[in-house]
Coordinates of C-alpha atoms and ligand atoms in Angstrom, one line a residue:
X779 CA 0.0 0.0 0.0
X780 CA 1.5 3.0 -1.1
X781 CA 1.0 6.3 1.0
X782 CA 0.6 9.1 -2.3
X783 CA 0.5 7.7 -6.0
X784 CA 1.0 10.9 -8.6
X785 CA -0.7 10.1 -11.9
X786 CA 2.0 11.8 -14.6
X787 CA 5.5 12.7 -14.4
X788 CA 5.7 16.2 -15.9
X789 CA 7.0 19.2 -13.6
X790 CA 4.2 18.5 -11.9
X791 CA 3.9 15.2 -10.2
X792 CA 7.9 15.7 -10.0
X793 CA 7.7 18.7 -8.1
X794 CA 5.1 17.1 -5.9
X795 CA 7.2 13.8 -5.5
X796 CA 10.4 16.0 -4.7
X797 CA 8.8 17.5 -2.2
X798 CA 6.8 14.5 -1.0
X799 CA 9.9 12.6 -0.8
X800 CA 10.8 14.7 2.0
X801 CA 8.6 12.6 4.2
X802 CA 8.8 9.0 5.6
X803 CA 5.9 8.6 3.1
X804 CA 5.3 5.7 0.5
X805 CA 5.2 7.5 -2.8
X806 CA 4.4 6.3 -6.1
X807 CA 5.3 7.8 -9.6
X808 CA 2.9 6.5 -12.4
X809 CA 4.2 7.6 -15.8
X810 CA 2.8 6.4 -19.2
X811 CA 5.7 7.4 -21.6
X812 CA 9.1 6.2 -21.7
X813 CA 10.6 8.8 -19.8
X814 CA 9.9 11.7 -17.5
X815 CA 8.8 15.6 -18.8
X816 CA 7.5 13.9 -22.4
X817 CA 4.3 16.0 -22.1
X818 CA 3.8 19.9 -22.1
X819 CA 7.1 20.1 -19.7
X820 CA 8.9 19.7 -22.8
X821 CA 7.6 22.1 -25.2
X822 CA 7.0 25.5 -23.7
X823 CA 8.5 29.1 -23.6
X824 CA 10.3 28.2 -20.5
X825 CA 9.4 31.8 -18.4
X826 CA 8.6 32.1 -14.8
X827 CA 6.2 34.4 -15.4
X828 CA 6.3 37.3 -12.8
X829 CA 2.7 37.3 -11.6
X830 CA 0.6 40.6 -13.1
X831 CA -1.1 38.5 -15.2
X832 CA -3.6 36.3 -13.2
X833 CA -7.1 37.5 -11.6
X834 CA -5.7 39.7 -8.4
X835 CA -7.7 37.6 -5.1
X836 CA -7.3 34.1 -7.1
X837 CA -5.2 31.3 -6.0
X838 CA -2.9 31.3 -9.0
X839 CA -2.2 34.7 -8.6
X840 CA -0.8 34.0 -5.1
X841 CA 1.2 31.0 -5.7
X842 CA 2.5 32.6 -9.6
X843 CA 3.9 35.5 -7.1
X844 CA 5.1 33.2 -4.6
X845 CA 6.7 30.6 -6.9
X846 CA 8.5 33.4 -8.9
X847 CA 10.3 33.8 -6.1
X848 CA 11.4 30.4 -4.7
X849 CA 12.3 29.6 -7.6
X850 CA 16.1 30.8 -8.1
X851 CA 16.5 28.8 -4.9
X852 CA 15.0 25.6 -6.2
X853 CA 17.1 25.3 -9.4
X854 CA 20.6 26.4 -7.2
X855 CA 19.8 23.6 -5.2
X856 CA 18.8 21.5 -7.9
X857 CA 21.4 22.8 -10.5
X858 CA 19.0 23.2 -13.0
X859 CA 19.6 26.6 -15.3
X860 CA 17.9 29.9 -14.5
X861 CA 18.1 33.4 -15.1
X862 CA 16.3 36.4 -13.6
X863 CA 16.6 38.6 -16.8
X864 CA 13.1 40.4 -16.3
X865 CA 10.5 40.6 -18.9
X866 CA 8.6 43.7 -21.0
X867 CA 5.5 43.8 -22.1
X868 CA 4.8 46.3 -25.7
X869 CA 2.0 48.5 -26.3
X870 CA 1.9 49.5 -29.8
X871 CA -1.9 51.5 -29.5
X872 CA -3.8 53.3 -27.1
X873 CA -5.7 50.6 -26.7
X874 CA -3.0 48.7 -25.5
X875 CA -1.7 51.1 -23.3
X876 CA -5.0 50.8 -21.4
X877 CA -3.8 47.4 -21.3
X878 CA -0.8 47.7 -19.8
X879 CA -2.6 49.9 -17.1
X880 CA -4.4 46.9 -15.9
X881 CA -2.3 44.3 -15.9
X882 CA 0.0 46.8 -13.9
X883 CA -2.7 47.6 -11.1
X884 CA -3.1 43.6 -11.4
X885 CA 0.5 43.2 -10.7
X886 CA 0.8 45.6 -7.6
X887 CA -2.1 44.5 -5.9
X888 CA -0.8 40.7 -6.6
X889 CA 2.4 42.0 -4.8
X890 CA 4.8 41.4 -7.9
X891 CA 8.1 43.0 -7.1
X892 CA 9.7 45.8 -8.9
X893 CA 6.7 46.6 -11.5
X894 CA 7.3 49.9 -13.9
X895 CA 5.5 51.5 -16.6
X896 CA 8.0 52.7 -19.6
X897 CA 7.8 55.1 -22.5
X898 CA 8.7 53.6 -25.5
X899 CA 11.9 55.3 -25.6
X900 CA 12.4 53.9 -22.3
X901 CA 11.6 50.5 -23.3
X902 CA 13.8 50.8 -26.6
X903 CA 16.5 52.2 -24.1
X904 CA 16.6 48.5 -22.7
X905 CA 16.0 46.6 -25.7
X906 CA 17.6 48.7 -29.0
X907 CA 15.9 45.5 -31.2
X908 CA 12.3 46.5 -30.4
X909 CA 10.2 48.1 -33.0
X910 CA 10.4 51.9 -33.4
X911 CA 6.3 51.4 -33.0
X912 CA 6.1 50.5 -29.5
X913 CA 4.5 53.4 -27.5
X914 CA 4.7 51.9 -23.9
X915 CA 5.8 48.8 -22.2
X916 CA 5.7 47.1 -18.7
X917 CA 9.0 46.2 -17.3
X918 CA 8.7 43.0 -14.6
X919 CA 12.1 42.6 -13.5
X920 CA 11.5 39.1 -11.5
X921 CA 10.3 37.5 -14.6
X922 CA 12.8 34.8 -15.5
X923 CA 13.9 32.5 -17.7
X924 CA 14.7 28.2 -16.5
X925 CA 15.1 25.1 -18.1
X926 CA 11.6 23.3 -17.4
X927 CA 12.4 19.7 -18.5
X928 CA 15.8 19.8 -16.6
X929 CA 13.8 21.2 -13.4
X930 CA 11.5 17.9 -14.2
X931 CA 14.3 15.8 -14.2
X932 CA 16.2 16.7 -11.3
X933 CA 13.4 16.9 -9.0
X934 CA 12.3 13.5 -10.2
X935 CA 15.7 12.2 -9.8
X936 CA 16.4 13.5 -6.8
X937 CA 12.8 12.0 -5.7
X938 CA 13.6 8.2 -7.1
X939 CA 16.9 9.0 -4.5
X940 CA 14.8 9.5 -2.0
X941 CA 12.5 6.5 -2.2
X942 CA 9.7 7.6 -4.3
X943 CA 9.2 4.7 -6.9
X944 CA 8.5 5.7 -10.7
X945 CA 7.0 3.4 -12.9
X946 CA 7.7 4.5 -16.5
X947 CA 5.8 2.7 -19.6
X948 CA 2.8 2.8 -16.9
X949 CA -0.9 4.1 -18.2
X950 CA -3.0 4.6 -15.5
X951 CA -6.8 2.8 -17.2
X952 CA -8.9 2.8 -14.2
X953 CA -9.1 3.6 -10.9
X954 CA -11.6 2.6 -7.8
X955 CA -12.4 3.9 -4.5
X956 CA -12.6 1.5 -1.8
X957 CA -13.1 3.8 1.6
X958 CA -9.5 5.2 3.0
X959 CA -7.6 3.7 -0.6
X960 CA -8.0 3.8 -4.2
X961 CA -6.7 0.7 -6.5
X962 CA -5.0 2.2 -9.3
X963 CA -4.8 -0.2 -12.5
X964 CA -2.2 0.5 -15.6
X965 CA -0.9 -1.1 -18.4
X966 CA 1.4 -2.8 -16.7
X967 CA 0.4 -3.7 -13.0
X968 CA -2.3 -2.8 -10.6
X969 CA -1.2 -1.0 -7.3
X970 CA -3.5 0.6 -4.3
X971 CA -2.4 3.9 -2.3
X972 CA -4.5 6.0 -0.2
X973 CA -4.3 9.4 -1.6
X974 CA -4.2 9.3 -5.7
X975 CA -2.9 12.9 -7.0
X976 CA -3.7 13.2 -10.9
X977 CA -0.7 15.1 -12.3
X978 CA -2.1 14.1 -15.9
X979 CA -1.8 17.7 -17.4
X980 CA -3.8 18.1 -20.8
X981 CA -5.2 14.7 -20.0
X982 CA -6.3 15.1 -16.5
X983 CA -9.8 15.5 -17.5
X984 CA -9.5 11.8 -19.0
X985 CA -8.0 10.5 -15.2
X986 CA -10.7 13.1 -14.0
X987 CA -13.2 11.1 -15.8
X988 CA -11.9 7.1 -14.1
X989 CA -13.7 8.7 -11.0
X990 CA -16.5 11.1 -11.6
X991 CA -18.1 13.6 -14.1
X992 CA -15.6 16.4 -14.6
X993 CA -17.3 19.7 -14.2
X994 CA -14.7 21.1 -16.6
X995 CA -14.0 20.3 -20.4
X996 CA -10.5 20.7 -21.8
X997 CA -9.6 22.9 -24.8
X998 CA -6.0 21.4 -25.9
X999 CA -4.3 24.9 -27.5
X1000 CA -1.3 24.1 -29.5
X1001 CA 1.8 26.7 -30.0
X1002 CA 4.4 26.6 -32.7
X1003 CA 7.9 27.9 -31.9
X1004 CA 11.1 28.9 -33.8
X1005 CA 14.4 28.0 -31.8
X1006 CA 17.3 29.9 -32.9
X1007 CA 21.0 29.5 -33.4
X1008 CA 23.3 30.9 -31.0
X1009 CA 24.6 33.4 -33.1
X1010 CA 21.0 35.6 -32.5
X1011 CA 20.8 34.8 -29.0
X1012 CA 21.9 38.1 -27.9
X1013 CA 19.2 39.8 -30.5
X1014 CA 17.7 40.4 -27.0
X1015 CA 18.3 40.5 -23.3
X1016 CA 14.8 40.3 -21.9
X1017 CA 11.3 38.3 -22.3
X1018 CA 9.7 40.6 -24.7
X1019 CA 6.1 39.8 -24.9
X1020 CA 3.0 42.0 -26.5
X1021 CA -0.2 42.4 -24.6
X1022 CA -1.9 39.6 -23.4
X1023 CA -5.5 38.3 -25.2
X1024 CA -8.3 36.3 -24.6
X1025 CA -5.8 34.1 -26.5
X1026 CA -3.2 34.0 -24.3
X1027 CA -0.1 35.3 -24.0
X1028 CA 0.9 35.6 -27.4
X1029 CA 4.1 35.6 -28.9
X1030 CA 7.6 36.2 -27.6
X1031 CA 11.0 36.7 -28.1
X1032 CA 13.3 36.3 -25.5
X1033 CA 16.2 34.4 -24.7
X1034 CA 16.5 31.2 -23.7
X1035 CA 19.0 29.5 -20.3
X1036 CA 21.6 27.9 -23.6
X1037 CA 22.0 31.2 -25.1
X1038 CA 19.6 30.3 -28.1
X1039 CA 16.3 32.8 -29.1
X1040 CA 12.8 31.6 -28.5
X1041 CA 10.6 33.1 -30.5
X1042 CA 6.7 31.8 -30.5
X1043 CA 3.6 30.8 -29.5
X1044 CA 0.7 31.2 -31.4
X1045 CA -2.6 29.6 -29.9
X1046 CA -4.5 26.9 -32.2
X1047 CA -7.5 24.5 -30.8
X1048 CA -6.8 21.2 -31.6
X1049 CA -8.5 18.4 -30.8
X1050 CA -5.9 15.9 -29.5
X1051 CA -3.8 16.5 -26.5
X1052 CA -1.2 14.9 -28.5
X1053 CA -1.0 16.8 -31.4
X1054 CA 2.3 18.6 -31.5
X1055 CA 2.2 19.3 -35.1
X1056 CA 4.1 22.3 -36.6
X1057 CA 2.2 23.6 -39.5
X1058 CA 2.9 26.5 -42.2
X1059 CA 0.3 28.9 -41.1
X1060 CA 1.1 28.3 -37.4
X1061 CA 4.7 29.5 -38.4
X1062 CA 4.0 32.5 -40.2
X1063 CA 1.5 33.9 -37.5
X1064 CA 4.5 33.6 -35.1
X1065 CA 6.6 35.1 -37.7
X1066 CA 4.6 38.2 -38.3
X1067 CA 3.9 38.6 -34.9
X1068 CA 7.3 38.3 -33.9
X1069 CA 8.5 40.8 -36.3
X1070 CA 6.2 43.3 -34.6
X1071 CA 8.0 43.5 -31.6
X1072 CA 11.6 43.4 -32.9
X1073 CA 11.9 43.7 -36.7
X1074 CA 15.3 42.4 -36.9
X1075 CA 14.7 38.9 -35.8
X1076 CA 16.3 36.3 -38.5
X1077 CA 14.1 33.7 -38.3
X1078 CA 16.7 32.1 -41.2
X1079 CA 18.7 31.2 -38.1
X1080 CA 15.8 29.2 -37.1
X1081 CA 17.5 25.6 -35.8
X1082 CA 14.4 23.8 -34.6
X1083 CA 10.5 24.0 -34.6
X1084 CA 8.6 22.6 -32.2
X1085 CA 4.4 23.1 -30.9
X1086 CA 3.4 23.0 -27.2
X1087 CA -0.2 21.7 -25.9
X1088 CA -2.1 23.7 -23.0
X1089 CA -4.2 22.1 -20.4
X1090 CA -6.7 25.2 -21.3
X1091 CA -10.2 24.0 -19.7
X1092 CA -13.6 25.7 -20.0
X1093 CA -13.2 27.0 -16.5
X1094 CA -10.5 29.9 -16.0
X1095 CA -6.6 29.3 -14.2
Ligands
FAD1687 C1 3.0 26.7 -26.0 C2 3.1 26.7 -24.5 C3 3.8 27.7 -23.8 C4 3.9 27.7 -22.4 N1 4.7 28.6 -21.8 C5 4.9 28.6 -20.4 C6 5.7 29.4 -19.8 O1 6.5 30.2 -20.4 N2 5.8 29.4 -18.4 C7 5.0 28.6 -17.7 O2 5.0 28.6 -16.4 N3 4.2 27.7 -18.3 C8 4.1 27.7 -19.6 N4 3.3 26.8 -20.3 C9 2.5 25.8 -19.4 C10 3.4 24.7 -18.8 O3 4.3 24.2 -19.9 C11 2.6 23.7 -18.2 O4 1.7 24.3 -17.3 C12 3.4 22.6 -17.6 O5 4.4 22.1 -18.4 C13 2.4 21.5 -17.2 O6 3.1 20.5 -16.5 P1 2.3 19.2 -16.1 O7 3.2 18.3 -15.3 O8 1.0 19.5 -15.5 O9 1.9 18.5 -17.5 P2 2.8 17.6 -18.5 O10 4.2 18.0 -18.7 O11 2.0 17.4 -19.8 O12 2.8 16.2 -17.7 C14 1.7 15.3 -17.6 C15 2.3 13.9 -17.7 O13 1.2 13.0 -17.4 C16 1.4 11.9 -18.2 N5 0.1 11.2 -18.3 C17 -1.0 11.6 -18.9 N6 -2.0 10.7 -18.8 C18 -1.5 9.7 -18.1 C19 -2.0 8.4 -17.6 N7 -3.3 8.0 -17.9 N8 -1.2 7.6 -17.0 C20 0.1 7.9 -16.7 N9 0.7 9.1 -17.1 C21 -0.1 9.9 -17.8 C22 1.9 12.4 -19.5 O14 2.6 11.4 -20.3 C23 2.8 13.5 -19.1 O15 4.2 13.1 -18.9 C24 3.2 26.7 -21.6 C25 2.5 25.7 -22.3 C26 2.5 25.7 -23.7 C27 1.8 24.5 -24.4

């Protein structure tokens, strides 16, 4: 009998099972691939976001806020790659400068450190790259950037060090409740624990389901990237993001913790959690939105594409 099984091994169940491991608990690590952070973990803009973007009052808002800040401790200790290198977000219109208004007054009353509002000549003092058309910006200077699938990994080797048991190759197809435990049957073996955490990410809904009647649907969103070589990863020093939509929050350029330039996502409903296809159109939305932030960007230099799946739901974060 295990004390806490975690459905999924994405950052995640690993964070959970890092810090579960902590304990003289029995903790169990159910993961279907063939490794650990083969899910969203792995495809992803890799920011900590700094916090003025979620609902002031909410949960998320809180822990965004407090997890921006433990996290340069948790990747020193872990060795995993991160740097604080702050993040601006452009206004290019009025109407996004009313924008930027809220998500500041969102920011400060989340308690996000540091928060200013910048002319554009400001902004283009920080970042010579960006457009000659950006009017305003918000600088965030917590924002950071990390290596997510390296975070993943550590914590879930340091977890396996600690006793936690992970079962790779290891679908979770059913689970029962039996009073104080749960039998959890997979592909492989069936195993029973008394507290079942489902870590399932953009198929949580379909673990949600082995139980009860989710009161939530999901809404996989794919996003396309371009990884750059080396050679532009100076193009820019900070995340440089445009206002945020009802679509997310749209494309970037920034770059990464190896010294390469992200630049992407675009946001595309698809219908399969698994489809991580990277498609034409998908790649010249990024392109053209990219290119309104910093002109110069060479996407020739592009070294990779890659596409991203959200756990978007019809409830909100
Ligand atoms: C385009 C894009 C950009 C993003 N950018 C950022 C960003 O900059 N900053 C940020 O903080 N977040 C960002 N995110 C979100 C972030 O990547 C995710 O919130 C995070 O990776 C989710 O981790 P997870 O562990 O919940 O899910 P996942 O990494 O998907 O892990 C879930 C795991 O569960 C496993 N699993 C599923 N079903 C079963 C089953 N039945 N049995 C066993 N195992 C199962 C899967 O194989 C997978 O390994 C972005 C996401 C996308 C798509």
């Amino acid at each position: 009998m295990y004390d806490v099984a975690i459905i999924g091994c994405g950052v995640i169940g690993a964070s959970l099972a890092y810090t579960l491991s902590r304990y003289d608990l029995r903790v169990l690590v159910l993961e279907r691939e063939n490794d650990v952070a083969m899910g969203t973990t792995k495809a992803n803009s890799a920011i900590v976001h700094a916090g003025y973007d979620p609902e002031p009052g909410t949960l998320m808002a809180k822990l965004n806020v407090q997890g921006s800040a433990m996290m340069e401790q948790l990747c020193a200790d872990l060795s995993v790659e991160y740097k604080r290198i702050g993040s601006l977000v452009l206004g290019f219109s009025e109407e996004d400068r009313k924008t930027l208004g809220r998500i500041y007054e969102n920011g400060v009353q989340n308690g996000v450190p540091g928060l200013e509002m910048l002319t554009g000549e400001q902004a283009r003092g920080m970042e010579p790259a960006l457009s000659a058309d950006v009017i305003a910006a918000l600088y965030a200077p917590s924002a950071a950037v990390i290596d997510p699938w390296g975070l993943c990994i550590a914590e879930a080797e340091v977890a396996v060090r600690n006793g936690a048991e992970l079962r790779l190759r290891s679908e979770v197809t059913g689970l029962a409740e039996h009073g104080d435990f749960c039998t959890i049957s997979t592909t492989t073996a069936t195993y029973e624990a008394r507290y079942v955490v489902n870590c399932a990410g953009v198929d949580a809904e379909t673990v949600y389901r082995m139980t009860a009647e989710p009161k939530f649907k999901t809404l996989p969103s794919r996003g396309a990237y371009y990884l750059l070589d080396k050679s532009s990863g100076d193009l820019v020093s900070h995340v440089v993001f445009q206002c945020p939509s009802a679509a997310g929050k749209g494309v970037l350029v920034a770059p990464t913790v190896h010294g390469n330039l992200i630049v992407g996502p675009n946001a595309e409903e698809v219908r399969s959690s698994t489809d991580r296809a990277v498609t034409a159109a998908a790649l010249d939305a990024v392109a053209t939105a990219a290119k309104k932030s910093v002109p110069g960007v060479d996407l020739r230099q592009s070294i990779r594409n890659f596409a991203g799946v959200r756990a978007n739901t019809t409830l909100s974060d």
